[in-house]
């Protein structure tokens, strides 16, 4: 089947005179002889086009003891490349004092990625953003830039700033040098800077510096937005693109403002008008230069979820990620790259928040939680699956795992708002967040070659096991398969012989449990369960609600604060002293065996403005209320005096809430809302599902 499609398409492209342009970056050959190259279509592994899936996780925001399992779960979700930021402020908080220990141990993280055969793209800054305090710039460099801008101007070629970046890059390289692709390691790509207009000489100074230090990798990237000031030097950095279903950064307090609905259509432009609008405005130029279209269409920031900022409390359903990916694939993209795919928790700093805030000296457009960086993405802050996002995208990624090599060389044959065609695959989406949540996103084959036959289906391809084709249902369509134009109506979960080939359409519930591992199809025992490979074993993880946790109100909340406007003209989050007037509840930690403590969490359901959990007076978790519960690691609070502090939310607070939460607020007695609706235990269960040896 694969040879049939590839031969036909390559012959067509040659006849049309369309030759893929190959880019010349760093060393493309690993010690094993494996090669990784980039051409104008996308990635080429060992001479064959591939269509990988990239997912972002930040090592410093995830406990080091959890890295391996979480990477394994990302692989189970279909992620084949990891992207991660190296946040400067996480490693050089004070000038000259570097910390690469614990959760900051980049080298160990890369070692685990190598052991798990997971390639990595390092995003090395110096500016990263990532909703980190000052975009990742340590305060010492920010203050130097303020005191002596000629010498230390940020994001420029000022000599003092570039010397500091040289030290940053050198320290990152010391962690990653033996982990580069050319040394048999996982690091295949480097991103310099982030969301920067240039000038181009600044980009080139950063890339040249990285290369001179030793960052020799198969490719180098930049974010393809915002539009550059002036022209780039073609072929030096791959631009990667993105789109989001909604944005915490938006200044408006309404549903789906601006161009967010356009993220859910097929389109012939790669630039988005909704990314970083707080910085670059809402009228960003989305016209593509001719040279831009000669690059492969790759993404690094498809919204796998979305954070809540203080002024904009977005509640992601999890149904958004699949349509975003379908629209980009249909529009010609050959790399779905999710930001974020796995959430995390900010490192604790007693001096100030490590999250973005309006009160900081730079990168101060939004107030973010101090600790939580859940992002409502496929795998959340504690590694908990957001079931809709995780399983919907996972099933699409399995299709890409089996047919991506074919799809990667298929051009876009036709394109309209809801529909696109690439070769023998149709892409469709009419889902739009909030506006049309009854819509549907899918891929279906039309006369797809398969063992000498042509297959058309009103179902989405999932995988093939041997000669058997597996499909998953498309909402609103009956599972009909045509083989050589003869129709066969199938029953769910029953393989049938259709025109000489074996076909099976899994029911929705069965598909949700289906994982292709080592060439075989396995089905999780639990609804929503995740099957992942750990050495020679297949493990199953699922999450289970437990008993209630006793709580006692020890102090009533004072009158709700009047929400001020911050420096960036949006609602300002509470400061530490405001929580002295919060309602205080003492929580009794459950007794848990030591071996289970890392797999036990406290789930807190409340209604109000925001909440903090402190253990022996130290802040361990916080949350801006958007209708979802907050989670706390039991390992952070066990054996300590635990206080939950909740601030009431005024009805006239200038913040955005979605309709469901706004209705709760409006129905509250008096002029504010504050309720603790439940505290309970949440268990992460892990069992050996199957052992291969």
XYZ file of C-alpha atoms in Angstrom:
693
model
C 0.000 0.000 0.000
C 2.726 2.452 1.003
C 4.746 1.861 -2.154
C 1.625 2.296 -4.269
C 0.785 5.722 -2.835
C 4.359 6.996 -2.704
C 5.204 5.843 -6.208
C 2.068 7.424 -7.651
C 2.533 10.724 -5.855
C 6.242 11.058 -6.511
C 5.645 10.338 -10.180
C 2.942 13.020 -10.236
C 5.211 15.560 -8.571
C 8.056 14.813 -10.973
C 5.731 15.218 -13.944
C 4.609 18.568 -12.551
C 8.211 19.667 -12.132
C 7.774 20.123 -8.388
C 11.087 19.293 -6.744
C 11.403 19.492 -2.971
C 14.112 21.896 -1.797
C 16.521 20.463 0.794
C 17.923 22.691 3.543
C 21.506 22.486 4.739
C 21.762 22.874 8.495
C 24.016 20.989 10.934
C 25.211 17.389 11.105
C 22.399 15.138 9.924
C 23.961 11.712 10.572
C 23.987 9.956 13.939
C 26.716 7.438 14.938
C 24.237 4.643 14.164
C 24.074 5.830 10.560
C 20.536 7.178 10.960
C 19.953 10.419 9.071
C 17.573 13.306 9.719
C 17.105 15.963 7.064
C 14.658 18.725 6.218
C 13.267 19.657 2.832
C 10.462 21.947 1.703
C 7.890 19.272 2.553
C 9.115 18.449 6.041
C 11.319 15.911 7.769
C 13.150 13.015 6.119
C 14.299 10.155 8.321
C 16.695 7.658 6.756
C 15.694 8.827 3.300
C 11.923 8.578 3.861
C 9.519 11.400 4.611
C 7.946 11.261 8.059
C 5.180 13.244 9.715
C 6.067 13.555 13.406
C 4.013 15.012 16.267
C 5.669 17.429 18.696
C 4.511 18.145 22.239
C 5.815 20.693 24.740
C 6.771 19.786 28.307
C 8.977 21.901 30.579
C 11.360 19.748 32.587
C 11.808 22.336 35.352
C 8.030 22.398 35.907
C 7.723 18.618 36.410
C 9.223 16.634 39.320
C 12.343 14.845 38.104
C 11.172 11.530 39.563
C 8.155 11.710 37.222
C 9.987 12.528 33.988
C 10.294 8.998 32.647
C 6.670 8.021 33.215
C 5.354 11.291 31.804
C 7.520 10.955 28.682
C 6.228 7.407 28.275
C 2.655 8.711 28.541
C 3.389 11.395 25.949
C 4.591 8.632 23.624
C 1.364 6.754 24.340
C -0.507 9.884 23.242
C 1.336 9.816 19.913
C 4.017 12.417 20.613
C 7.210 11.625 18.691
C 9.259 14.788 19.410
C 9.499 16.718 22.684
C 9.944 20.482 22.756
C 11.165 22.149 25.941
C 12.247 25.620 27.016
C 15.480 26.261 28.913
C 14.285 29.158 31.074
C 17.242 31.368 31.922
C 15.734 32.465 35.255
C 15.332 28.842 36.355
C 19.067 28.255 36.092
C 20.829 31.582 36.801
C 18.552 33.304 39.275
C 21.528 35.273 40.649
C 24.336 36.356 38.349
C 27.002 33.695 38.042
C 25.150 31.215 40.260
C 23.966 28.314 38.127
C 21.578 25.586 39.238
C 21.196 22.416 37.174
C 20.042 20.187 40.035
C 16.771 18.391 40.785
C 13.955 19.414 38.475
C 16.431 21.684 36.677
C 18.742 18.811 35.703
C 18.562 19.222 31.938
C 21.236 16.600 31.309
C 19.307 13.924 33.186
C 16.097 14.885 31.399
C 17.858 14.467 28.055
C 19.336 11.143 29.186
C 15.832 9.847 29.874
C 14.625 11.132 26.499
C 17.513 9.227 24.895
C 16.662 6.049 26.795
C 13.031 6.404 25.712
C 13.980 7.094 22.055
C 12.332 10.509 22.188
C 13.908 13.261 20.038
C 14.071 16.740 21.560
C 13.962 20.317 20.286
C 15.618 22.664 22.789
C 14.243 26.192 22.892
C 17.244 28.005 24.352
C 16.111 31.648 24.413
C 17.455 33.975 25.667
C 13.844 35.166 25.745
C 11.352 32.352 26.109
C 8.140 33.772 27.585
C 6.275 30.571 28.521
C 4.345 32.674 31.081
C 7.489 32.791 33.201
C 8.501 35.803 35.293
C 9.989 38.391 32.930
C 9.836 35.932 30.052
C 12.702 34.023 31.629
C 15.051 36.996 31.992
C 16.669 37.007 35.456
C 16.117 40.223 37.392
C 19.830 40.979 37.481
C 20.042 41.235 33.668
C 16.813 43.249 33.514
C 18.153 45.759 36.017
C 21.433 46.053 34.139
C 19.466 46.764 30.965
C 17.566 49.513 32.747
C 20.655 51.062 34.287
C 22.845 50.796 31.181
C 20.743 50.193 28.048
C 23.622 50.888 25.681
C 25.566 47.976 27.156
C 22.756 45.610 28.184
C 19.674 46.349 26.111
C 17.568 43.188 26.139
C 17.067 41.253 22.911
C 19.697 43.241 21.066
C 23.332 42.953 20.082
C 24.392 45.189 22.961
C 27.786 43.812 24.039
C 26.989 43.207 27.707
C 23.731 41.450 26.885
C 25.347 39.262 24.224
C 28.163 38.340 26.622
C 25.538 37.225 29.157
C 23.756 35.198 26.455
C 27.097 33.622 25.537
C 27.404 32.379 29.123
C 23.798 31.143 29.056
C 24.281 29.214 25.827
C 27.608 27.822 27.055
C 26.017 26.534 30.260
C 23.133 24.944 28.359
C 25.632 23.360 25.979
C 27.579 21.902 28.894
C 24.391 20.067 29.874
C 23.467 18.997 26.343
C 26.772 18.516 24.496
C 26.879 14.714 24.650
C 23.132 14.541 24.038
C 23.244 15.964 20.498
C 22.015 13.850 17.571
C 25.519 13.644 16.109
C 26.696 11.986 19.338
C 23.803 9.521 19.432
C 21.683 11.733 21.659
C 18.089 12.982 21.335
C 18.672 16.701 20.597
C 17.723 17.134 16.945
C 16.859 20.839 16.832
C 17.536 24.200 18.449
C 15.173 27.166 18.615
C 16.742 30.572 19.185
C 14.716 33.439 20.655
C 10.916 33.434 20.686
C 8.221 35.702 19.261
C 10.703 38.298 18.064
C 10.467 40.751 15.141
C 14.220 40.833 14.763
C 16.188 42.525 13.344
C 17.521 39.600 11.338
C 21.100 40.404 12.335
C 20.110 39.706 15.938
C 18.705 36.292 14.972
C 21.860 35.466 13.039
C 24.107 36.617 15.893
C 22.265 34.205 18.213
C 22.402 31.308 15.778
C 26.073 31.885 14.968
C 26.837 32.050 18.683
C 25.002 28.785 19.353
C 26.778 27.037 16.477
C 30.201 28.353 17.500
C 29.624 27.059 21.047
C 28.892 23.611 19.617
C 25.148 23.333 19.018
C 25.464 21.296 15.824
C 22.018 19.828 15.072
C 20.055 18.668 12.008
C 17.903 21.814 12.044
C 17.453 25.246 13.664
C 14.151 27.030 14.160
C 12.433 30.243 15.128
C 8.803 31.099 15.730
C 7.257 32.227 12.445
C 5.438 35.070 14.185
C 5.385 37.990 14.513
C 6.152 39.167 11.011
C 9.797 40.209 10.819
C 10.950 43.779 10.488
C 12.904 43.588 7.253
C 13.910 40.532 5.303
C 15.470 37.333 6.550
C 18.313 35.406 4.995
C 16.463 32.453 3.510
C 17.281 28.952 4.699
C 19.049 29.828 7.951
C 16.191 29.178 10.417
C 13.011 27.179 9.890
C 9.941 29.238 10.814
C 7.441 27.240 12.878
C 3.875 28.438 13.257
C 0.923 28.095 15.593
C -2.702 28.896 16.364
C -4.865 28.925 19.464
C -8.522 28.276 20.193
C -8.586 31.152 22.688
C -6.063 33.275 24.516
C -5.600 34.273 28.154
C -3.645 37.267 26.869
C -6.526 38.875 25.006
C -7.502 42.292 26.331
C -11.222 41.807 25.651
C -13.574 40.228 28.182
C -15.888 38.513 25.699
C -16.280 35.052 24.170
C -13.965 34.278 21.248
C -12.956 37.864 20.404
C -11.085 38.866 17.289
C -9.853 36.107 14.988
C -9.991 33.085 17.307
C -12.760 31.453 15.217
C -10.376 31.500 12.240
C -8.186 28.934 13.996
C -10.907 26.399 13.137
C -10.859 26.743 9.362
C -8.600 25.473 6.608
C -6.578 28.328 5.120
C -3.698 28.984 2.777
C -1.814 31.260 5.167
C 0.326 30.012 8.041
C 0.405 33.138 10.183
C -2.136 33.594 12.970
C -3.646 36.908 14.014
C -4.355 35.718 17.581
C -0.912 34.875 18.998
C 0.758 37.428 21.293
C -1.865 40.079 20.571
C -1.126 41.724 23.932
C 2.383 42.453 22.666
C 1.997 42.936 18.939
C -1.615 44.113 18.695
C -4.705 42.699 17.042
C -3.922 43.877 13.513
C -0.949 41.659 12.804
C -0.106 41.228 9.149
C -0.908 37.633 8.154
C 0.241 37.899 4.550
C 2.968 35.424 3.689
C 6.109 36.332 1.787
C 6.862 34.133 -1.214
C 9.984 32.834 0.494
C 8.012 31.785 3.579
C 5.938 29.389 1.506
C 9.120 27.641 0.311
C 9.710 26.337 3.818
C 7.916 23.225 5.042
C 4.706 23.979 6.917
C 5.562 23.058 10.510
C 3.925 24.122 13.772
C 5.229 24.389 17.331
C 2.314 26.093 19.099
C -1.042 24.566 18.353
C -3.137 25.157 21.443
C -3.132 21.875 23.310
C -5.045 23.794 25.960
C -4.923 27.265 27.510
C -3.934 28.858 30.796
C -6.186 31.088 32.844
C -4.890 34.573 33.467
C -6.373 36.638 36.265
C -8.385 38.827 33.934
C -9.431 36.096 31.484
C -10.650 32.780 33.000
C -10.839 30.455 30.016
C -12.324 26.999 30.629
C -11.076 24.581 27.975
C -13.343 21.598 27.253
C -10.620 19.512 25.614
C -12.541 19.348 22.327
C -10.461 22.129 20.795
C -7.104 20.458 20.107
C -8.333 17.903 17.555
C -10.023 20.453 15.235
C -6.944 22.694 15.380
C -4.738 19.805 14.283
C -7.154 18.635 11.575
C -7.325 22.140 10.110
C -3.553 22.514 10.020
C -2.993 19.063 8.520
C -5.668 19.716 5.914
C -4.006 23.024 5.093
C -0.720 21.268 4.352
C 1.139 21.149 7.663
C 3.510 18.233 8.173
C 4.162 18.745 11.888
C 1.425 19.174 14.486
C 3.270 20.771 17.404
C 1.296 21.336 20.618
C 1.878 24.026 23.214
C 1.386 22.764 25.813
C 1.022 18.997 25.728
C 1.944 18.498 29.401
C 1.359 21.046 32.149
C 3.504 21.665 35.203
C 4.201 23.659 38.362
C 6.472 26.683 38.591
C 9.579 26.387 40.790
C 9.016 27.981 44.196
C 10.764 31.270 44.850
C 10.322 32.971 48.250
C 11.229 36.388 46.848
C 8.668 36.707 44.062
C 6.366 34.751 41.799
C 7.970 32.749 39.014
C 4.916 33.296 36.821
C 4.259 36.229 34.550
C 2.858 39.313 36.275
C 1.893 42.873 35.404
C 4.105 44.081 38.260
C 7.397 42.812 36.801
C 9.899 44.979 34.979
C 9.425 43.285 31.613
C 7.127 40.727 29.942
C 4.405 42.087 32.176
C 1.232 41.872 30.128
C -0.707 39.330 32.209
C -1.116 38.152 35.783
C -0.658 34.372 36.003
C -0.823 31.936 38.924
C 2.272 31.868 41.102
C 2.632 28.081 41.094
C 0.191 26.384 38.728
C 0.922 25.943 35.031
C -1.703 23.293 34.287
C -2.606 24.747 30.862
C -5.663 22.436 30.603
C -3.695 20.421 28.034
C -3.832 16.689 27.155
C -1.722 15.843 30.216
C -2.240 18.324 33.015
C -0.080 19.755 35.761
C 0.049 16.524 37.778
C 0.132 14.285 34.704
C -3.632 13.780 34.876
C -5.190 13.165 31.448
C -7.696 15.675 30.179
C -9.653 12.896 28.587
C -11.188 14.675 25.590
C -7.966 16.326 24.469
C -5.738 13.328 25.187
C -7.791 10.618 23.511
C -9.153 12.633 20.581
C -5.689 13.760 19.517
C -4.171 10.359 20.318
C -6.451 8.658 17.817
C -5.478 11.202 15.151
C -1.804 10.695 15.972
C -2.186 6.944 15.526
C -3.496 7.603 12.011
C -0.396 9.738 11.381
C 1.866 7.019 12.765
C 0.596 4.556 10.147
C -0.120 6.864 7.183
C 2.050 9.909 7.910
C 4.792 8.845 5.519
C 2.232 8.839 2.725
C 0.472 12.024 3.798
C 3.744 13.953 4.111
C 4.270 13.964 0.336
C 0.637 14.624 -0.574
C 0.027 18.210 -1.704
C -3.127 20.138 -0.871
C -5.385 19.422 -3.844
C -8.348 21.536 -2.753
C -9.072 23.884 0.113
C -12.064 25.725 1.535
C -13.065 26.902 4.996
C -14.367 23.569 6.278
C -12.846 21.134 3.795
C -9.480 20.179 2.370
C -8.175 17.306 0.287
C -4.640 15.927 0.318
C -4.220 13.018 -2.035
C -6.572 10.245 -0.925
C -7.500 11.878 2.399
C -10.274 14.359 3.088
C -10.063 16.706 6.081
C -13.185 18.313 7.492
C -14.018 20.553 10.433
C -16.988 22.697 11.362
C -16.361 22.711 15.119
C -15.743 26.181 16.536
C -15.209 26.670 20.232
C -18.309 28.117 21.947
C -19.781 29.177 18.575
C -20.473 25.670 17.226
C -19.534 22.990 19.730
C -21.812 20.482 17.990
C -19.451 20.512 15.028
C -17.199 17.647 14.041
C -13.583 17.250 12.922
C -12.338 14.209 11.051
C -10.136 12.654 8.385
C -11.543 10.110 5.944
C -10.052 8.117 3.062
C -11.342 8.463 -0.496
C -10.175 5.707 -2.841
C -7.181 5.005 -0.639
C -4.957 2.293 -2.167
C -4.808 -0.830 -0.013
C -3.401 -4.147 -1.255
C -4.601 -3.636 -4.822
C -8.003 -2.239 -3.784
C -9.345 1.281 -3.304
C -11.021 2.036 0.019
C -13.429 4.866 0.795
C -14.991 5.145 4.241
C -17.416 7.205 6.269
C -15.068 6.563 9.170
C -11.626 7.792 10.216
C -8.581 5.546 9.712
C -7.008 4.505 12.997
C -4.318 1.948 12.171
C -3.590 -1.300 10.440
C -2.598 -4.549 12.128
C -1.237 -6.922 9.533
C -3.731 -6.808 6.663
C -6.644 -5.562 8.794
C -7.765 -1.942 8.546
C -9.161 -0.375 11.723
C -11.357 2.715 11.717
C -13.057 4.881 14.339
C -16.536 6.374 13.885
C -17.303 9.873 12.652
C -20.010 11.560 14.694
C -23.316 11.619 12.828
C -22.265 9.125 10.160
C -23.047 5.456 9.818
C -19.954 3.234 9.493
C -19.997 2.533 5.765
C -16.894 1.327 3.907
C -16.587 1.137 0.136
C -14.109 -1.280 -1.381
C -13.658 -0.781 -5.094
C -16.855 1.323 -4.939
C -19.002 -1.438 -3.465
C -20.544 -0.410 -0.125
C -20.460 -2.442 3.092
C -22.357 -1.319 6.185
C -20.481 -2.526 9.233
C -21.334 -3.300 12.832
C -19.094 -1.780 15.457
C -16.232 -3.857 16.835
C -16.772 -6.764 14.420
C -14.096 -7.415 11.757
C -15.651 -8.301 8.397
C -14.426 -9.329 4.987
C -15.298 -6.458 2.665
C -14.473 -7.106 -0.960
C -11.525 -9.278 -0.084
C -9.997 -7.159 2.701
C -10.604 -7.238 6.459
C -12.100 -4.091 7.963
C -13.184 -3.232 11.508
C -14.833 -0.042 12.771
C -14.376 0.346 16.512
C -17.164 1.829 18.578
C -16.433 5.154 20.242
C -16.004 3.550 23.670
C -13.796 0.784 22.273
C -11.672 3.233 20.280
C -11.032 5.298 23.394
C -9.373 2.242 24.949
C -7.424 1.149 21.856
C -3.622 1.473 21.789
C -1.340 0.108 19.088
C 1.836 -1.055 20.808
C 4.597 -3.124 19.201
C 2.422 -3.898 16.201
C -0.539 -5.232 18.201
C -3.791 -3.600 19.295
C -4.382 -3.568 23.044
C -7.448 -2.286 24.887
C -7.222 -0.601 28.281
C -9.287 -2.153 31.050
C -10.528 1.208 32.307
C -12.423 3.914 30.471
C -9.972 6.738 29.937
C -7.053 4.512 30.864
C -3.636 5.073 29.306
C -1.515 2.181 28.104
C 2.164 3.030 27.897
C 5.372 1.070 27.399
C 7.843 0.861 30.279
C 10.755 -1.322 29.268
C 9.376 -4.787 28.575
C 6.057 -4.076 30.291
C 2.907 -2.374 29.118
C 1.488 -0.347 31.989
C -2.042 0.961 32.454
C -2.656 4.236 34.253
C -6.064 5.509 35.248
C -7.320 8.064 37.764
C -9.877 7.301 40.437
C -11.803 9.506 42.875
C -11.406 8.670 46.560
C -12.821 9.636 49.923
C -13.741 13.104 51.108
C -11.147 15.111 53.027
C -12.317 16.829 56.240
C -12.104 20.617 56.180
C -12.822 23.193 58.894
C -13.541 26.881 58.381
C -11.261 28.688 60.816
C -11.724 32.234 59.559
C -14.453 33.936 57.594
C -13.466 36.034 54.606
C -13.456 39.794 54.981
C -15.347 41.980 52.546
C -14.290 41.236 48.963
C -11.551 43.426 47.645
C -12.226 45.941 44.928
C -10.308 44.608 41.943
C -7.827 47.232 40.721
C -6.557 47.734 37.194
C -2.936 46.764 36.744
C -0.129 48.413 34.818
C -1.322 46.795 31.581
C -4.908 48.064 31.942
C -6.444 44.722 32.889
C -7.599 43.412 36.269
C -4.739 42.911 38.735
C -4.436 39.709 40.751
C -4.329 39.771 44.576
C -1.029 40.375 46.330
C 0.123 38.299 49.302
C -1.414 40.642 51.874
C -4.845 40.285 50.273
C -4.901 36.644 51.373
C -4.786 37.804 55.004
C -8.469 38.623 54.422
C -9.349 35.340 52.716
C -11.574 32.602 54.096
C -9.304 30.011 55.739
C -9.993 26.279 55.895
C -7.790 23.738 57.611
C -7.522 20.433 55.760
C -6.808 17.056 57.332
C -4.351 15.148 55.156
C -5.325 11.513 54.610
C -3.009 8.797 55.891
C -1.355 7.115 52.906
C 1.336 4.460 52.691
C 4.678 5.934 51.750
C 4.790 4.146 48.421
C 1.451 5.668 47.412
C 2.063 9.255 48.460
C 3.349 10.346 45.050
C 0.220 8.955 43.400
C -2.274 10.651 45.710
C -3.689 14.133 45.225
C -6.180 16.421 46.903
C -8.955 17.733 44.650
C -10.456 21.029 45.797
C -13.704 22.238 44.245
C -14.596 25.812 45.056
C -16.304 28.883 43.650
C -14.789 32.310 44.115
C -11.944 34.511 42.949
C -8.787 32.499 43.575
C -7.362 30.048 46.068
C -4.039 29.187 47.642
C -2.875 26.125 49.566
C -0.076 26.581 52.100
C 1.745 23.848 54.030
C 3.407 25.029 57.250
C 3.027 28.538 55.847
C 4.728 27.838 52.505
C 2.744 28.306 49.300
C 2.543 25.002 47.415
C -0.330 25.551 44.944
C -2.662 28.279 43.706
C -5.530 28.642 41.285
C -7.630 31.243 39.493
C -11.211 29.955 39.517
C -12.573 29.031 36.085
C -15.025 26.316 37.110
C -12.544 23.439 37.301
C -11.166 21.991 40.543
C -7.598 22.601 41.643
C -5.257 19.699 42.416
C -2.580 19.552 45.094
C 0.138 16.901 45.456
C -0.219 15.058 48.745
C 3.577 14.780 48.843
C 3.737 18.590 49.152
C 1.485 18.778 52.216
C 1.621 15.450 54.084
C 2.499 15.790 57.771
C 2.146 19.567 57.702
C -0.422 22.127 58.793
C -2.459 22.681 55.644
C -4.452 25.839 55.024
C -6.703 26.539 52.074
C -7.345 30.240 51.538
C -10.114 31.415 49.216
C -10.898 34.982 48.246
C -14.462 35.990 47.332
C -15.160 37.183 43.796
C -17.086 40.405 43.362
C -19.893 40.387 40.843
C -18.546 43.585 39.294
C -14.974 42.312 38.940
C -13.601 43.268 35.490
C -12.698 39.715 34.511
C -13.865 37.345 31.795
C -15.813 34.259 32.818
C -17.518 31.853 30.455
C -21.305 31.682 30.588
C -21.527 28.722 32.979
C -19.261 30.394 35.532
C -20.781 33.836 34.992
C -24.231 32.376 35.721
C -22.920 30.900 38.997
C -21.455 34.266 39.957
C -24.625 36.160 39.094
C -26.773 33.738 41.113
C -24.699 34.141 44.293
C -26.242 35.862 47.298
C -25.073 39.388 47.922
C -22.383 41.083 45.866
C -19.771 38.309 45.808
C -19.259 34.559 45.434
C -17.369 32.240 47.798
C -18.155 28.559 48.299
C -16.088 25.503 49.119
C -18.070 22.759 47.399
C -15.863 19.742 48.046
C -12.453 18.425 49.069
C -11.575 14.841 48.208
C -8.771 12.441 47.376
C -7.776 11.644 43.804
C -5.690 8.525 43.125
C -3.389 7.795 40.210
C -3.554 4.015 39.709
C -0.823 2.147 37.818
C -0.849 -1.561 37.059
C 1.129 -3.892 34.833
C -1.219 -4.526 31.920
C 0.979 -6.908 29.959
C 4.572 -8.043 30.106
C 6.293 -8.859 26.837
C 9.013 -11.070 28.345
